[in-house]
Each structure stands twice: as C-alpha cells, then as structure tokens.
Coordinates of C-alpha atoms and ligand atoms in Angstrom, one line a residue:
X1 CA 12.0 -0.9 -25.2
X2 CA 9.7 -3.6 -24.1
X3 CA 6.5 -3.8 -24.6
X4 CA 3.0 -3.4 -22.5
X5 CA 0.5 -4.7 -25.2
X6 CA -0.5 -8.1 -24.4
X7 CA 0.0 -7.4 -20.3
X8 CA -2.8 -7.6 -18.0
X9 CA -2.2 -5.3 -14.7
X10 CA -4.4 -5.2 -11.6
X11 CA -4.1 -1.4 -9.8
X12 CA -5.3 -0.2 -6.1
X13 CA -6.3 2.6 -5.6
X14 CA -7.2 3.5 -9.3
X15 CA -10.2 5.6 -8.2
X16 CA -8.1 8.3 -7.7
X17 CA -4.7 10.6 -8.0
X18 CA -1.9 8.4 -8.7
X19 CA -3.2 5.1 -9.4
X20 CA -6.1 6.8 -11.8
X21 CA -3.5 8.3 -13.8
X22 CA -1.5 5.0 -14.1
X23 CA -4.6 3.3 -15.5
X24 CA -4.9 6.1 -18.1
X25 CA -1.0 5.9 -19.0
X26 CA -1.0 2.1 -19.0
X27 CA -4.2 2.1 -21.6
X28 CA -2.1 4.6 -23.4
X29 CA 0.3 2.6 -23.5
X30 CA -1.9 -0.5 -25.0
X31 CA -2.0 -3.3 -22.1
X32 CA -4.5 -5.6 -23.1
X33 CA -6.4 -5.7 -19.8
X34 CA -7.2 -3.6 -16.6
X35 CA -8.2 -4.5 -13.6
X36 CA -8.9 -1.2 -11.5
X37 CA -9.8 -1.7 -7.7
X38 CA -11.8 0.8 -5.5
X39 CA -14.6 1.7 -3.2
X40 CA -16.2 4.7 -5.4
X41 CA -18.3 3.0 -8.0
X42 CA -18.8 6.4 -9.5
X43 CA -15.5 7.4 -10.1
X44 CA -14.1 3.5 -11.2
X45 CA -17.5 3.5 -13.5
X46 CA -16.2 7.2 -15.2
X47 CA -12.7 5.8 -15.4
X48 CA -13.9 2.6 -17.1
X49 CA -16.1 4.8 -19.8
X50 CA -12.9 7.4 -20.5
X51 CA -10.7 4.4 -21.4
X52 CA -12.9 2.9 -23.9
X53 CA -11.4 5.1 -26.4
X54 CA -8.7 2.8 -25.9
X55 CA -7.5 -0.3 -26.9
X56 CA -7.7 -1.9 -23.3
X57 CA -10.3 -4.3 -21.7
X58 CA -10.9 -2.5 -18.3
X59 CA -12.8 -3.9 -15.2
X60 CA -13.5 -2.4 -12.1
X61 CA -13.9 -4.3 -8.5
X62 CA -15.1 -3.0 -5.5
X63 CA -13.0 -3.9 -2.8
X64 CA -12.7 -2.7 0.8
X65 CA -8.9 -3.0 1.6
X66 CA -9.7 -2.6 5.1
X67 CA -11.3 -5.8 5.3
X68 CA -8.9 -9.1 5.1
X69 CA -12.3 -11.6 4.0
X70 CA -13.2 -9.1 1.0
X71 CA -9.6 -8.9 -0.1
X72 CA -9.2 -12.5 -0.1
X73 CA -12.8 -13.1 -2.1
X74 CA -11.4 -10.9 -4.6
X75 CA -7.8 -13.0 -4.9
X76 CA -9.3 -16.1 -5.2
X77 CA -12.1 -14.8 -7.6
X78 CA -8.8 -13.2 -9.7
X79 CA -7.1 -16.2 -9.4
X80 CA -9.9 -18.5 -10.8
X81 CA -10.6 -16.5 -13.5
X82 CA -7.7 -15.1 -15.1
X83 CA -5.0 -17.1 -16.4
X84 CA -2.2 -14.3 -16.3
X85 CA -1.1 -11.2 -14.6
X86 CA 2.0 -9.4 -15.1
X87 CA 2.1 -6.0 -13.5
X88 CA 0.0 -5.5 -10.2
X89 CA 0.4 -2.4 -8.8
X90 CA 0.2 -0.7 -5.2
X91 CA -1.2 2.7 -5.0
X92 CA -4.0 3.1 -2.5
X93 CA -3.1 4.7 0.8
X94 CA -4.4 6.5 3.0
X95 CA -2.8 9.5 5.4
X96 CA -3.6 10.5 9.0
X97 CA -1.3 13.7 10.7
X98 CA -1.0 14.0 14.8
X99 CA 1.9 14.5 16.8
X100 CA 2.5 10.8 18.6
X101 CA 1.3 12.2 21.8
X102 CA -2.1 13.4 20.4
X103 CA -2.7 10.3 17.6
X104 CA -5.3 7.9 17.7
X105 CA -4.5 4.6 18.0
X106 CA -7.4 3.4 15.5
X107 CA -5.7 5.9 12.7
X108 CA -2.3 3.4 13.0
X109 CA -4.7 0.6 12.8
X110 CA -6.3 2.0 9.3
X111 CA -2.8 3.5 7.7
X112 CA -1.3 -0.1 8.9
X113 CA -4.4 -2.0 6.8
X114 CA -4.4 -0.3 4.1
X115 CA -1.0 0.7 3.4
X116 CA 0.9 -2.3 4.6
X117 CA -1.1 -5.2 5.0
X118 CA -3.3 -4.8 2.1
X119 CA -0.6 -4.6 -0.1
X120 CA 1.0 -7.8 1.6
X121 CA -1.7 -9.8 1.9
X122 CA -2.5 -9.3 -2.6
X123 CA 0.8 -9.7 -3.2
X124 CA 1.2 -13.1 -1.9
X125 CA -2.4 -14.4 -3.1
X126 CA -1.6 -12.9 -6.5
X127 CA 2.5 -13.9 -6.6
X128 CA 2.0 -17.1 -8.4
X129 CA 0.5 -15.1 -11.3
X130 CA 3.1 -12.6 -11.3
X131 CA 5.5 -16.0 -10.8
X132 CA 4.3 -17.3 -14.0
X133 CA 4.3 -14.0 -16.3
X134 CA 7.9 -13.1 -15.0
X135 CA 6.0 -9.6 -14.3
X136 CA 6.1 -6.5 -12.3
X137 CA 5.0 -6.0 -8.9
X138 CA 4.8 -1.6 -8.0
X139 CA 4.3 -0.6 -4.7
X140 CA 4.0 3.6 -4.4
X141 CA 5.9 4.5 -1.4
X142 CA 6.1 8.3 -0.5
X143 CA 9.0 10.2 0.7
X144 CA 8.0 9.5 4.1
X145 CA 9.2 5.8 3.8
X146 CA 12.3 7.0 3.2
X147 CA 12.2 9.7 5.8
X148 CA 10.0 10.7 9.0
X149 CA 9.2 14.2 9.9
X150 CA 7.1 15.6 12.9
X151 CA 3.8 14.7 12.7
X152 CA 4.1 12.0 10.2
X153 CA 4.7 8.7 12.7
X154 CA 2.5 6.7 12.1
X155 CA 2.0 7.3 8.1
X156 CA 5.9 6.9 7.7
X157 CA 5.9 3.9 9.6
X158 CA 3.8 2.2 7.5
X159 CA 5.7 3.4 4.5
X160 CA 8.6 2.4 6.3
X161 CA 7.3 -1.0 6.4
X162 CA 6.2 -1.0 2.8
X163 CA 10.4 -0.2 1.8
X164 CA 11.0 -3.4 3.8
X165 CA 7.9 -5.3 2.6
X166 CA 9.4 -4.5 -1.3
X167 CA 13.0 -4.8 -0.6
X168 CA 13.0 -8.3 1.2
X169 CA 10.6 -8.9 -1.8
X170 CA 12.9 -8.2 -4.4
X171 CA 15.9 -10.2 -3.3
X172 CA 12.8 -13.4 -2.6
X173 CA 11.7 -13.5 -6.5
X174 CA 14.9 -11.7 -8.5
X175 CA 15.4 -15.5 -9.0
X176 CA 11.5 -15.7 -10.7
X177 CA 12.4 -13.2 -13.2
X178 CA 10.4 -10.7 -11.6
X179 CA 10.9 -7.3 -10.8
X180 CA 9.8 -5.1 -8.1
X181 CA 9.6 -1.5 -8.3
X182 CA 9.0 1.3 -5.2
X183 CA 8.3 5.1 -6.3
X184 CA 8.7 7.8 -3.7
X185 CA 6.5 10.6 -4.8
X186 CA 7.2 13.8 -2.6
X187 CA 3.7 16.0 -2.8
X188 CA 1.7 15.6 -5.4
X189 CA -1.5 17.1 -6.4
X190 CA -4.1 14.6 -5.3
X191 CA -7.3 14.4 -3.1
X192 CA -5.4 12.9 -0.2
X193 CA -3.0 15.7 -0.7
X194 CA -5.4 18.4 -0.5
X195 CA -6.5 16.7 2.8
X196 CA -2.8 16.6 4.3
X197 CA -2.9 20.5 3.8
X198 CA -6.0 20.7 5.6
X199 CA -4.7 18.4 8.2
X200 CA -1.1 21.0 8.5
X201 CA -4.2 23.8 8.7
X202 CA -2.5 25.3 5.2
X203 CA -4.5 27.3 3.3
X204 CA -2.3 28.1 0.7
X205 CA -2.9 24.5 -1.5
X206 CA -1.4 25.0 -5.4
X207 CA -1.8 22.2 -7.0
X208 CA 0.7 23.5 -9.5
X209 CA 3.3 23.8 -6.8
X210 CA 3.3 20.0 -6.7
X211 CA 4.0 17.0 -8.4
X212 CA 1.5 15.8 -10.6
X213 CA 0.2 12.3 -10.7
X214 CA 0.7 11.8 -14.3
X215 CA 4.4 12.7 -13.2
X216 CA 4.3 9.7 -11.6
X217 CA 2.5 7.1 -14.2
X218 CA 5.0 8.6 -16.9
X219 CA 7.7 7.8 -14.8
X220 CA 5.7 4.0 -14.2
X221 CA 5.3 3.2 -17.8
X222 CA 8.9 3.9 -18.5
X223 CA 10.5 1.7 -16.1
X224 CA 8.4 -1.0 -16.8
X225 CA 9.3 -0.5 -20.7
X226 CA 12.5 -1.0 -19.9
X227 CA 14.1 -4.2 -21.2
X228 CA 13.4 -6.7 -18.4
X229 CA 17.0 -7.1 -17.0
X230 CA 17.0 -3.5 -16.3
X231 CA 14.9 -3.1 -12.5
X232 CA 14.6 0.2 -11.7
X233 CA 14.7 -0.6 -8.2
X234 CA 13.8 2.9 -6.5
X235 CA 12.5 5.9 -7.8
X236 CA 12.4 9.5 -5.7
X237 CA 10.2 12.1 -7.6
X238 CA 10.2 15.3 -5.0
X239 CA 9.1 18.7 -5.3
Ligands
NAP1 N1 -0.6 12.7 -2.9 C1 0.6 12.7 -2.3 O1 1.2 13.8 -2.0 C2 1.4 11.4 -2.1 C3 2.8 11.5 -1.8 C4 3.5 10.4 -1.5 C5 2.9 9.2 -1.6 N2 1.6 9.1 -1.9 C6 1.0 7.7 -2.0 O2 0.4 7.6 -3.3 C7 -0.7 6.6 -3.2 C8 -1.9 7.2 -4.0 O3 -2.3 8.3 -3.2 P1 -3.1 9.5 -4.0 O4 -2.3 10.7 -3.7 O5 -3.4 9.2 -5.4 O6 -4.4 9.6 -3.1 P2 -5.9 9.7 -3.4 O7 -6.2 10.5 -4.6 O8 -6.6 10.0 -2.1 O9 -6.3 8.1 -3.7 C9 -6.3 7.2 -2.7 C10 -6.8 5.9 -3.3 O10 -6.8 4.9 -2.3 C11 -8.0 4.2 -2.3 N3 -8.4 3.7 -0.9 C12 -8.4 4.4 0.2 N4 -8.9 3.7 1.2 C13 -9.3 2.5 0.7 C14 -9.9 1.4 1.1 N5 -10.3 1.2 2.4 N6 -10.2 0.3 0.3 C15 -9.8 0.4 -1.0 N7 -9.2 1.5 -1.5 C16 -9.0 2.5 -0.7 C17 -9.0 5.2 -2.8 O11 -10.1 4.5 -3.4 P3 -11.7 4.7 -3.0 O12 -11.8 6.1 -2.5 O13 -12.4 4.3 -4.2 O14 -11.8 3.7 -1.9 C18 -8.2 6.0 -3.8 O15 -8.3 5.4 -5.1 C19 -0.9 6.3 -1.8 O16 -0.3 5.1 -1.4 C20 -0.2 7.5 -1.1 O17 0.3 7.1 0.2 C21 0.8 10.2 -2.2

C-alpha cells in the first residue's frame, strides 16, 4: 500500500457530507496537512477542532466558489505559500430540481459555477503543484454524470461536464505521473440530499436507506493507497 503520511491535500466542499468525511478519513489516515475550503466558518472551525486529536496540520479557508476573483486570491495565496500539494480534491456541489420547461436559468448559471467551473478553474491554478508531487487530483461526480433522469438537466449537465473535464484530464497529465480519480456516489445521506427529497416533495427521507459519506471517503483513501501505477480511474457507489 502506499502511503498518505507526508501528503498535503486541499478539499472543497469539506464543510459538509462527503468532503467532511474525507477530511476526517484522510487525518485518519495521517496526511501531514489539510487544507479544508468552505463558506460556514462554524462548521470548517468544529471540523478543524475534532481533528486535532490527530496527527494532521488542518487549515480552513473561506472561499466563495461562486466567485472567479476570490477563487483565484485563494490559488495564488496557496501557491505562494506552500511548496507542495499532492491530492486536491473536488467535492462541493450544489443541486437544483425543475423540469427544463419550468427551470431557472440563474440555477444553471450556479450548478455551472460551482460544479464545473470551480473545479476547472483550481485545478489548473493548482496543477503545477500537483505536477511536481506526481499526486492525485478527485473530482466527486454523481450518478447523474453518468446518467440523466427527468428533472435532473441541468445538475447532470454539469456533472456531465465534470466526466469530460476529468477524463480529457487524465489522458493530459498520465504522462506527469499523476492520477485522476472520479467517484459516482448514487444517494447518500447528506444535507444536500435531504434537500433533493424536499425538492422531489418526499417525505419519506432515511438516511439509512442511503449511502453514507464515510462510504465514500473509505472508498477515497483506498484508491489513493493504492500503489501509484494502479489509477482507479472510475468509481460507481449506488444504493
Ligand atoms: N448527497 C448526494 O446524494 C450526492 C450524490 C451524488 C453526488 N454528490 C456530490 O457530492 C459532492 C458533495 O455533496 P454533499 O452531498 O456532501 O453535499 P453537502 O453536504 O450539501 O455539501 C456541499 C458542500 O459544498 C460547499 N459549497 C456549496 N456552495 C458553495 C460555494 N458557493 N462556495 C464554496 N463551497 C460551496 C458547501 O460548503 P459551505 O456550505 O461551507 O459553503 C458544502 O461543504 C457534491 O459535488 C455533490 O454534487 C452528492
């Protein structure tokens, strides 16, 4: 197996569901360094505190994924300051439902910022890091980039676009030594979840029905253990 100690990994989204419980499994696992991104101060600030009883060095930055300026601040602030980065990971999102005749245009503007082009835009400002650690780059997908149901258009586009985003990726930096991994989580039992039964006007929400999002991190922390010519490419984890 290969190790995670000495690996610094920056993670979107870690306020929350899947990319908190990635922080937690990667700490567990003994990286040296975290750097979690988010908007809620209050949740990044709890997450910061519960890992101390690890081994890790954890930071938390504030950034607005919507917003191209603040993203870039934060890349070029990363960049100046830290000499290497080996796994960044992809896991904020965000989900609007509506049939295509009844959606708003600005919710395809929001999925399409922070699903796609955030994601994008890091990647490249942070790929000569990742260049020079031969790391890992994660993006979490959802089944709905592989597939497109009623309702879903404009999430599973973007999704759609994050596939091509990491697949064209792949095939660009296989040559760097670095490896680029997309999980597909069907539902799991997360905040946004409980809002996408809301949105289907469910009331029946069991969160033990679902996936969980330590599911997902478990599944994480073994494929990047793996021994580094070994990319799992794609990863479906469904109900
Ligand atoms: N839950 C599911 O069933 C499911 C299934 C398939 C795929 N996924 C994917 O899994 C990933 C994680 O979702 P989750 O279920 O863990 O959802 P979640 O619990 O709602 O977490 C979403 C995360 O995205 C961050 N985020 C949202 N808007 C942001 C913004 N404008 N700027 C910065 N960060 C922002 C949130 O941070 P702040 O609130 O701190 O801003 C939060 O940490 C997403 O990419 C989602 O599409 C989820």
């Amino acid at each position: 197996m290969y190790s995670l100690q000495h690996q610094n990994a920056v993670i979107t989204g870690a306020s929350s569901g899947i990319g908190r419980a990635i922080a937690i499994d990667l700490a567990k696992a003994g990286v040296q360094k975290l750097h979690l991104l988010g908007r809620n101060e209050e949740r990044l600030k709890t997450l910061v505190a519960e890992l101390q009883v690890h081994n890790t060095s954890c930071h938390y930055n504030l950034v607005n994924l919507e917003d191209v300026e603040t993203i870039e601040t934060f890349c070029n602030d990363f960049t100046s300051n830290n000499t290497t980065l080996d796994i960044l990971i992809h896991s904020a999102g965000v989900v609007h439902l509506s049939s295509l005749e009844q959606s708003d245009i600005q919710n395809l503007d929001h999925q399409y910022a922070i699903n796609l082009r955030a994601p994008f835009l890091i990647t490249q400002k942070l790929l000569p890091l990742v260049k020079a650690s031969k790391g890992d780059i994660v993006f979490i997908n959802s089944g709905a980039g592989l597939e497109a149901g009623p309702t879903w258009s404009q999430y599973a586009a973007t999704k759609h676009g994050l596939k091509a985003l990491a697949d064209s990726l792949r095939s660009e930096v296989k040559k760097d030594g670095i490896r680029v991994i997309s999980i597909y989580p069907g539902r799991t039992a997360t905040a946004m979840q409980e809002d996408v039964y809301a949105m289907e006007n469910r009331n029946d929400y069991d969160s033990t029905t679902l996936v969980q999002p330590e599911d997902i991190a478990k599944q994480l922390v073994t494929s990047l253990s793996m021994s580094k010519a070994a990319v799992v490419s794609d990863v479906r984890v469904r109900t």
